[in-house]
mmCIF file of C-alpha atoms in Angstrom:
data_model
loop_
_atom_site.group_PDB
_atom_site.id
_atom_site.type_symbol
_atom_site.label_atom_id
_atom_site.label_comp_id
_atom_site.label_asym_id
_atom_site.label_seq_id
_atom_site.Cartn_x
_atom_site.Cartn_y
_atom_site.Cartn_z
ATOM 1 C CA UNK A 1 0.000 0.000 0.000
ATOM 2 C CA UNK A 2 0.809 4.044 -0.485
ATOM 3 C CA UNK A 3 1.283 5.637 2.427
ATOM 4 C CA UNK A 4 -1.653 7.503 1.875
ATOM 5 C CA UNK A 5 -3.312 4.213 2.215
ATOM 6 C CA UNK A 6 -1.095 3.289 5.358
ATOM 7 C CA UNK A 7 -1.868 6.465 6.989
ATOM 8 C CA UNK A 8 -5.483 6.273 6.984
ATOM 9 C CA UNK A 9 -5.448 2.587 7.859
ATOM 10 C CA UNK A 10 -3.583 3.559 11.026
ATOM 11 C CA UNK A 11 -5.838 6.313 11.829
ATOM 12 C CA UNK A 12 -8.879 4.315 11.727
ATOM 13 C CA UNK A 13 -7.372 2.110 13.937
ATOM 14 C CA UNK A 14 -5.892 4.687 16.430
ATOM 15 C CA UNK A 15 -9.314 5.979 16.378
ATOM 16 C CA UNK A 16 -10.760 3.031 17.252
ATOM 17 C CA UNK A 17 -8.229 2.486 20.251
ATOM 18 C CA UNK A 18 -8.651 5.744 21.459
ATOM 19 C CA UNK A 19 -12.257 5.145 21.819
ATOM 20 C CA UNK A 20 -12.115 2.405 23.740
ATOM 21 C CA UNK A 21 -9.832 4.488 26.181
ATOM 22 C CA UNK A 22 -12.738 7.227 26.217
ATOM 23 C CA UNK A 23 -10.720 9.485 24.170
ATOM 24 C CA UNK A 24 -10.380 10.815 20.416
ATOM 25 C CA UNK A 25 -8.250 10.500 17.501
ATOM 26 C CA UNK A 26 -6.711 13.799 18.401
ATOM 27 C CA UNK A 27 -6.004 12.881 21.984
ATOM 28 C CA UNK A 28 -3.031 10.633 19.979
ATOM 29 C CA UNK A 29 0.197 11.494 18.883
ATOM 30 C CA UNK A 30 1.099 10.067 15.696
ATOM 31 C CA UNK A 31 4.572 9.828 15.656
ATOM 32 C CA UNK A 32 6.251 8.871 11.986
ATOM 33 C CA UNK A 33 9.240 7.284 12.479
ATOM 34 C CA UNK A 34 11.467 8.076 9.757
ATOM 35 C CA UNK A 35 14.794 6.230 10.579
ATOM 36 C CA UNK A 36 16.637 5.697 7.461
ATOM 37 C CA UNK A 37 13.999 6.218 4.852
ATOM 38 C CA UNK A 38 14.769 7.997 2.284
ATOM 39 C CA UNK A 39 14.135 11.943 2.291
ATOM 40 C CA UNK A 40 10.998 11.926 -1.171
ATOM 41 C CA UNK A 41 8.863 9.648 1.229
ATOM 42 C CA UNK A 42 9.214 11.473 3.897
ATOM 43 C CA UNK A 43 8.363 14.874 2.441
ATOM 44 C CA UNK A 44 5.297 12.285 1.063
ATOM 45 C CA UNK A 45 4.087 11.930 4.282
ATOM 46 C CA UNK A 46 4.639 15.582 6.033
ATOM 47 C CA UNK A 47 2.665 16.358 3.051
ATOM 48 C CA UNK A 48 -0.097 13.984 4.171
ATOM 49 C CA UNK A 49 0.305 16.120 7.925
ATOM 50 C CA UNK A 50 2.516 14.057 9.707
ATOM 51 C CA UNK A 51 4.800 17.115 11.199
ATOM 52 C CA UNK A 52 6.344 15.006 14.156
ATOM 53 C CA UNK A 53 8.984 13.121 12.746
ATOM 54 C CA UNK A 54 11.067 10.634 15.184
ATOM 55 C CA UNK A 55 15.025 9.609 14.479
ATOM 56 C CA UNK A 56 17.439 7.232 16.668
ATOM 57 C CA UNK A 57 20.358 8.671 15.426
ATOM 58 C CA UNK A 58 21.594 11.998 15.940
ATOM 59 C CA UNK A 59 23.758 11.877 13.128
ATOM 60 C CA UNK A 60 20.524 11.223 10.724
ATOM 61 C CA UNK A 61 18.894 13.993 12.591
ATOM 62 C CA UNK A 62 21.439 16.451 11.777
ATOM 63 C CA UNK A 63 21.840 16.095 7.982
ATOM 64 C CA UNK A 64 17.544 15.237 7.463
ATOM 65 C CA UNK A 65 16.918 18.832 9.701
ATOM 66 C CA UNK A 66 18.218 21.003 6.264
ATOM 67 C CA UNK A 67 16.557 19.009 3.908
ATOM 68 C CA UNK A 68 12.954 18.748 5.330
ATOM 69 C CA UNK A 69 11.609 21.981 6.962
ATOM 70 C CA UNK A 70 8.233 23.153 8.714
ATOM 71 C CA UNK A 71 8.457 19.904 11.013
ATOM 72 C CA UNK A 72 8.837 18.504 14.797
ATOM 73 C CA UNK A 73 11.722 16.297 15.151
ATOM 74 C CA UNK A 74 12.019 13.781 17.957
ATOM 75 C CA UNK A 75 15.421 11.856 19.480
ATOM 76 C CA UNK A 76 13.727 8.491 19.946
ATOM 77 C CA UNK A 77 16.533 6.360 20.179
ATOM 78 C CA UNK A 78 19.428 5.806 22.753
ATOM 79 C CA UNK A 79 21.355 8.952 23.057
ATOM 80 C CA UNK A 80 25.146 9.024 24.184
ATOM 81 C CA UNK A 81 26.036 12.086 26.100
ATOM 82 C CA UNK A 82 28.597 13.050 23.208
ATOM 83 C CA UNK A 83 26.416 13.327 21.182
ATOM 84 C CA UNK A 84 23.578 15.715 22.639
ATOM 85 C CA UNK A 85 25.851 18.317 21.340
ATOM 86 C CA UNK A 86 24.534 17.852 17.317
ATOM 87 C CA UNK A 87 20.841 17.922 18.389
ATOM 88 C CA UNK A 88 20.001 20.307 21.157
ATOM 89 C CA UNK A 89 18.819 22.450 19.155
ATOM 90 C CA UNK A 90 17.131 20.552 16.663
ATOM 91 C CA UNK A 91 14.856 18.827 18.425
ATOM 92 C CA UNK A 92 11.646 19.379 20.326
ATOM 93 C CA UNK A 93 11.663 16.232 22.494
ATOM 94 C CA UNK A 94 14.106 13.904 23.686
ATOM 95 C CA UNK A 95 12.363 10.033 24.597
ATOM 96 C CA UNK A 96 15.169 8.603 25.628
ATOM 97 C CA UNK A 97 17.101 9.700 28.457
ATOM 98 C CA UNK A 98 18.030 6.347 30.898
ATOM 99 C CA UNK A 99 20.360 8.358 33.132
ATOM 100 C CA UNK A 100 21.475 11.081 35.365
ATOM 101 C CA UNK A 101 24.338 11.999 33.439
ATOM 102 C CA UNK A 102 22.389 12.201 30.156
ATOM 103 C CA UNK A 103 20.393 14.449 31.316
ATOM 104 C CA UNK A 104 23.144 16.488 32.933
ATOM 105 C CA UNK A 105 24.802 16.832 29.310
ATOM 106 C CA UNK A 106 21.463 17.801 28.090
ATOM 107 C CA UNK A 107 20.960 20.797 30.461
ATOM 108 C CA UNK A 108 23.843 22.146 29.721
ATOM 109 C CA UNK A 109 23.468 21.868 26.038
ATOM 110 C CA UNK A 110 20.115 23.947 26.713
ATOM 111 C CA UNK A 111 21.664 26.365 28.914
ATOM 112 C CA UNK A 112 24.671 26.917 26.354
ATOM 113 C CA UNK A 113 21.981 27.865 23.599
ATOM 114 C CA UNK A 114 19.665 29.515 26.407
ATOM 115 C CA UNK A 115 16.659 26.780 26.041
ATOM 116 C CA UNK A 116 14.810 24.518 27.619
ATOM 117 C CA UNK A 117 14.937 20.595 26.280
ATOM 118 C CA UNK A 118 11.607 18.856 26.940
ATOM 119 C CA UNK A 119 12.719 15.138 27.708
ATOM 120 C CA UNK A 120 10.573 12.149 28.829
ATOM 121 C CA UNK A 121 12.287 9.382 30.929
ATOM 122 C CA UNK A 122 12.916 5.924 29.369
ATOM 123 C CA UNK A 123 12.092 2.971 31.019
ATOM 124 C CA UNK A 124 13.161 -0.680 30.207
ATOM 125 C CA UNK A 125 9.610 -2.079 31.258
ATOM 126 C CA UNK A 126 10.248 -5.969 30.852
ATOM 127 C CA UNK A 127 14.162 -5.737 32.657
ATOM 128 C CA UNK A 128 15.510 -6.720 28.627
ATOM 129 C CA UNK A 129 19.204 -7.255 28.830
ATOM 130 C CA UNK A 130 19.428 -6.042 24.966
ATOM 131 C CA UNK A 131 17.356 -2.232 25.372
ATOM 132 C CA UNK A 132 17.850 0.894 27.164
ATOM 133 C CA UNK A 133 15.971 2.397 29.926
ATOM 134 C CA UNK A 134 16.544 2.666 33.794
ATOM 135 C CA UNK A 135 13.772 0.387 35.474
ATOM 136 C CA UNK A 136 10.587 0.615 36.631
ATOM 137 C CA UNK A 137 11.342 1.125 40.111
ATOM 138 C CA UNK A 138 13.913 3.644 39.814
ATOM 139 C CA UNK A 139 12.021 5.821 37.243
ATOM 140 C CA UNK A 140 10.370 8.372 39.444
ATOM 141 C CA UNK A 141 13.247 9.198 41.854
ATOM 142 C CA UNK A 142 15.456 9.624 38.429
ATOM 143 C CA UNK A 143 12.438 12.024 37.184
ATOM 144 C CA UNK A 144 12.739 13.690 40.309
ATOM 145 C CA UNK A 145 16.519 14.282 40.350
ATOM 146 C CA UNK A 146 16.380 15.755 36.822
ATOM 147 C CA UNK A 147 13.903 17.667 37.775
ATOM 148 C CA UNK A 148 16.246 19.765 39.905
ATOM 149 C CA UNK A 149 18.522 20.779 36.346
ATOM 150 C CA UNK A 150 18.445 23.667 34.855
ATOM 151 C CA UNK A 151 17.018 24.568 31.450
ATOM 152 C CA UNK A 152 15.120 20.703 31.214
ATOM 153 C CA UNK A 153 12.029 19.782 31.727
ATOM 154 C CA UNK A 154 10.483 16.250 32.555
ATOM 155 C CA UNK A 155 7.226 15.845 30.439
ATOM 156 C CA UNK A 156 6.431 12.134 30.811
ATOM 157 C CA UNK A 157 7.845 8.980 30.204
ATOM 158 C CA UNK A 158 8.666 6.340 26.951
ATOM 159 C CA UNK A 159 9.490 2.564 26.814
ATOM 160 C CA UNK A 160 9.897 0.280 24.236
ATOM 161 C CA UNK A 161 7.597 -3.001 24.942
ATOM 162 C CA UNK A 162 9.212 -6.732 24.175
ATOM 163 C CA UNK A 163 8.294 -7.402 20.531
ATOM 164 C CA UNK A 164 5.642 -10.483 21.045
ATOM 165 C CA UNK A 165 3.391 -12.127 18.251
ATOM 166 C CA UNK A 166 0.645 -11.271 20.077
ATOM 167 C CA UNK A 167 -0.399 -7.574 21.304
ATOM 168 C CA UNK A 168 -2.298 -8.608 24.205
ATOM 169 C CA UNK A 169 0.954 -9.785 26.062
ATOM 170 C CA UNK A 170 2.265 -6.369 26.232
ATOM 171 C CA UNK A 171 -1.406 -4.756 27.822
ATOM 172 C CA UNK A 172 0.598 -5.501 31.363
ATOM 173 C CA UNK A 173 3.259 -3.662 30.703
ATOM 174 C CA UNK A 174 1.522 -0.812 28.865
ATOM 175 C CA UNK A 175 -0.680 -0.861 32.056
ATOM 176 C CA UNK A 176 2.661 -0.962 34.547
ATOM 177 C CA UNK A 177 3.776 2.143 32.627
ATOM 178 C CA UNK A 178 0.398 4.157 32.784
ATOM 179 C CA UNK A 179 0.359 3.581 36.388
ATOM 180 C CA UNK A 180 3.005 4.991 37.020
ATOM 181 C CA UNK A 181 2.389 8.152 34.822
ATOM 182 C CA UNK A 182 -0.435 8.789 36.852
ATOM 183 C CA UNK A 183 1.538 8.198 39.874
ATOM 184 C CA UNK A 184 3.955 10.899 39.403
ATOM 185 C CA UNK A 185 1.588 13.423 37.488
ATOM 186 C CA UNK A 186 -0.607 13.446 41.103
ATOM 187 C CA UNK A 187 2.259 13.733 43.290
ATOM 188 C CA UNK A 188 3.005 17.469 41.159
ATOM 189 C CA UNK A 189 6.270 17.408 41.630
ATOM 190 C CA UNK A 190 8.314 21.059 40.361
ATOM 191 C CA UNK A 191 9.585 20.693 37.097
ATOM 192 C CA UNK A 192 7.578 17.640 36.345
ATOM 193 C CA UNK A 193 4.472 17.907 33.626
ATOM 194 C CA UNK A 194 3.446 14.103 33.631
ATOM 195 C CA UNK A 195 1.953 15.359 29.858
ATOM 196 C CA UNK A 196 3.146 12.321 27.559
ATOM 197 C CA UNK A 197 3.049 8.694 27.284
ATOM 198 C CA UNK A 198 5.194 7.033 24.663
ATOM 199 C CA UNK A 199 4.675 3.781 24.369
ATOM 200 C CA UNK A 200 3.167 1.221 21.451
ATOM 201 C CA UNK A 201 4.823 0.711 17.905
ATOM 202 C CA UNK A 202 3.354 -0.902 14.765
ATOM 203 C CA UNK A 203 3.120 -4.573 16.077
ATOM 204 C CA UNK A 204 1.146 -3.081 19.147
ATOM 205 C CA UNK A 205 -0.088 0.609 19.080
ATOM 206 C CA UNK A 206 -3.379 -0.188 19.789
ATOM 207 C CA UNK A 207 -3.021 -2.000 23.052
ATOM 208 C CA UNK A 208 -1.022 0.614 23.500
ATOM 209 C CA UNK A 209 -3.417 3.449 23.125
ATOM 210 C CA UNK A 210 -5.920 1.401 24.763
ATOM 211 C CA UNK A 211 -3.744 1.182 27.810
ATOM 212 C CA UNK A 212 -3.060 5.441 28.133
ATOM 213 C CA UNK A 213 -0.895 5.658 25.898
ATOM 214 C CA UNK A 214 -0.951 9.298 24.029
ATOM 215 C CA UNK A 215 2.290 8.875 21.701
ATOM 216 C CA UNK A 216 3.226 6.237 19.528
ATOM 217 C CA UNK A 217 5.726 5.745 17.262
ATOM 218 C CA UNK A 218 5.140 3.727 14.092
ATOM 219 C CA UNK A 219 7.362 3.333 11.297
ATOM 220 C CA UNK A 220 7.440 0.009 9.290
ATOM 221 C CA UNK A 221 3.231 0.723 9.443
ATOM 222 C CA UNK A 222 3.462 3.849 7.695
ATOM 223 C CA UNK A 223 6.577 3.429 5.675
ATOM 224 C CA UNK A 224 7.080 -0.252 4.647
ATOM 225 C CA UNK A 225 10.551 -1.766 5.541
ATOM 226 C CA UNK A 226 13.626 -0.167 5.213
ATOM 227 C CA UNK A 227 15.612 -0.166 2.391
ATOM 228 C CA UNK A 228 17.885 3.187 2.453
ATOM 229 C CA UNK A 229 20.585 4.364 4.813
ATOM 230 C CA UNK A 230 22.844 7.460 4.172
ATOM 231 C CA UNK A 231 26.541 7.351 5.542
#
């Protein structure tokens, strides 16, 4: 299919979702995920109004930023602190920071270009040796230390759910993670905006939606598989 014919195929179905959660299509953050495809389908699908546009390597951020313009990008993938430097001020939201010192880089990347870096903390939900993200249990009290930087701001949190055959064996996890959202968002912490909930890719956005969340990040749905990377 086009991506025209992706796109509204996933829209119906994040409507759907959403309306099972007691919400509405626009409650839902469509998030295109435009690792390594190739810059003409991209522009395709901006044109279609996808204007948040999500990247896992800085390096692909940096060059992509001058050729595509009028758009949101996201960091989405794990970030090393030498590298904050190329995208501080390039993107509008960073899903993946694991770490105190990550975050530490990042404030004062924003506070050497005098801004503030919206950032959501990343949690590694099913304890997988192979994927990034400080766990569960340790997730608020690392949202709460970063919440004392300067120039960074803690707007919710991301994780990336165990790839299963079945989408119904990641609803406890996608539960585990809305939980604690709420959680923190009650307890108002300073410098904490409990505002977005990353979580649910193509194999399992809906559970995902159905579950809280209000961002996901779909790719392979929208674009087909990957064929294209740029050195």
């Amino acid at each position: 299919m086009s991506i025209k014919e992706n796109l509204e195929h996933i829209n119906a179905k994040i409507a759907e979702a959403a309306k099972k959660s007691g919400r509405k299509r626009e409650d839902i953050l469509l998030l295109a995920v435009s690792k390594t495809v190739e810059v003409p389908r991209i522009k395709e699908a901006v044109d279609l109004g996808l204007l948040d546009l999500g990247e896992n390597k800085p390096q692909e951020i940096n060059w992509k930023y001058f050729e595509i313009e009028n758009v949101r990008w996201h960091q989405i993938g794990h970030l090393q602190t030498n590298k904050v430097k190329y995208i501080i001020d390039k993107v509008c939201l960073i899903h993946s920071v694991e770490s105190l010192k990550l975050a530490e880089e990042i404030s004062k990347r924003a506070k050497a270009k005098d801004i503030t870096m919206d950032i959501l903390i990343e949690i590694n939900i099913a304890g997988e040796e192979a994927k990034h993200g400080v766990p569960l249990g340790e997730a608020e009290a690392l949202a709460v230390e970063i919440s004392k930087l300067d120039n960074i701001k803690v707007k919710g949190l991301m994780t990336v759910a165990p790839f299963v055959e079945n989408p119904d064996e990641n609803r406890q996890y996608f539960a585990q993670m809305r939980k604690l959202f709420v959680d923190i968002r009650d307890k108002n912490y300073n410098n904490i905006d409990m505002k977005y909930l990353s979580m649910g890719m193509t194999n399992d956005y809906e559970a995902a939606i159905e579950e809280g969340a209000n961002i996901v990040r779909i790719g392979t749905g929208l674009f087909g598989a990957r064929n294209y990377t740029k050195n």
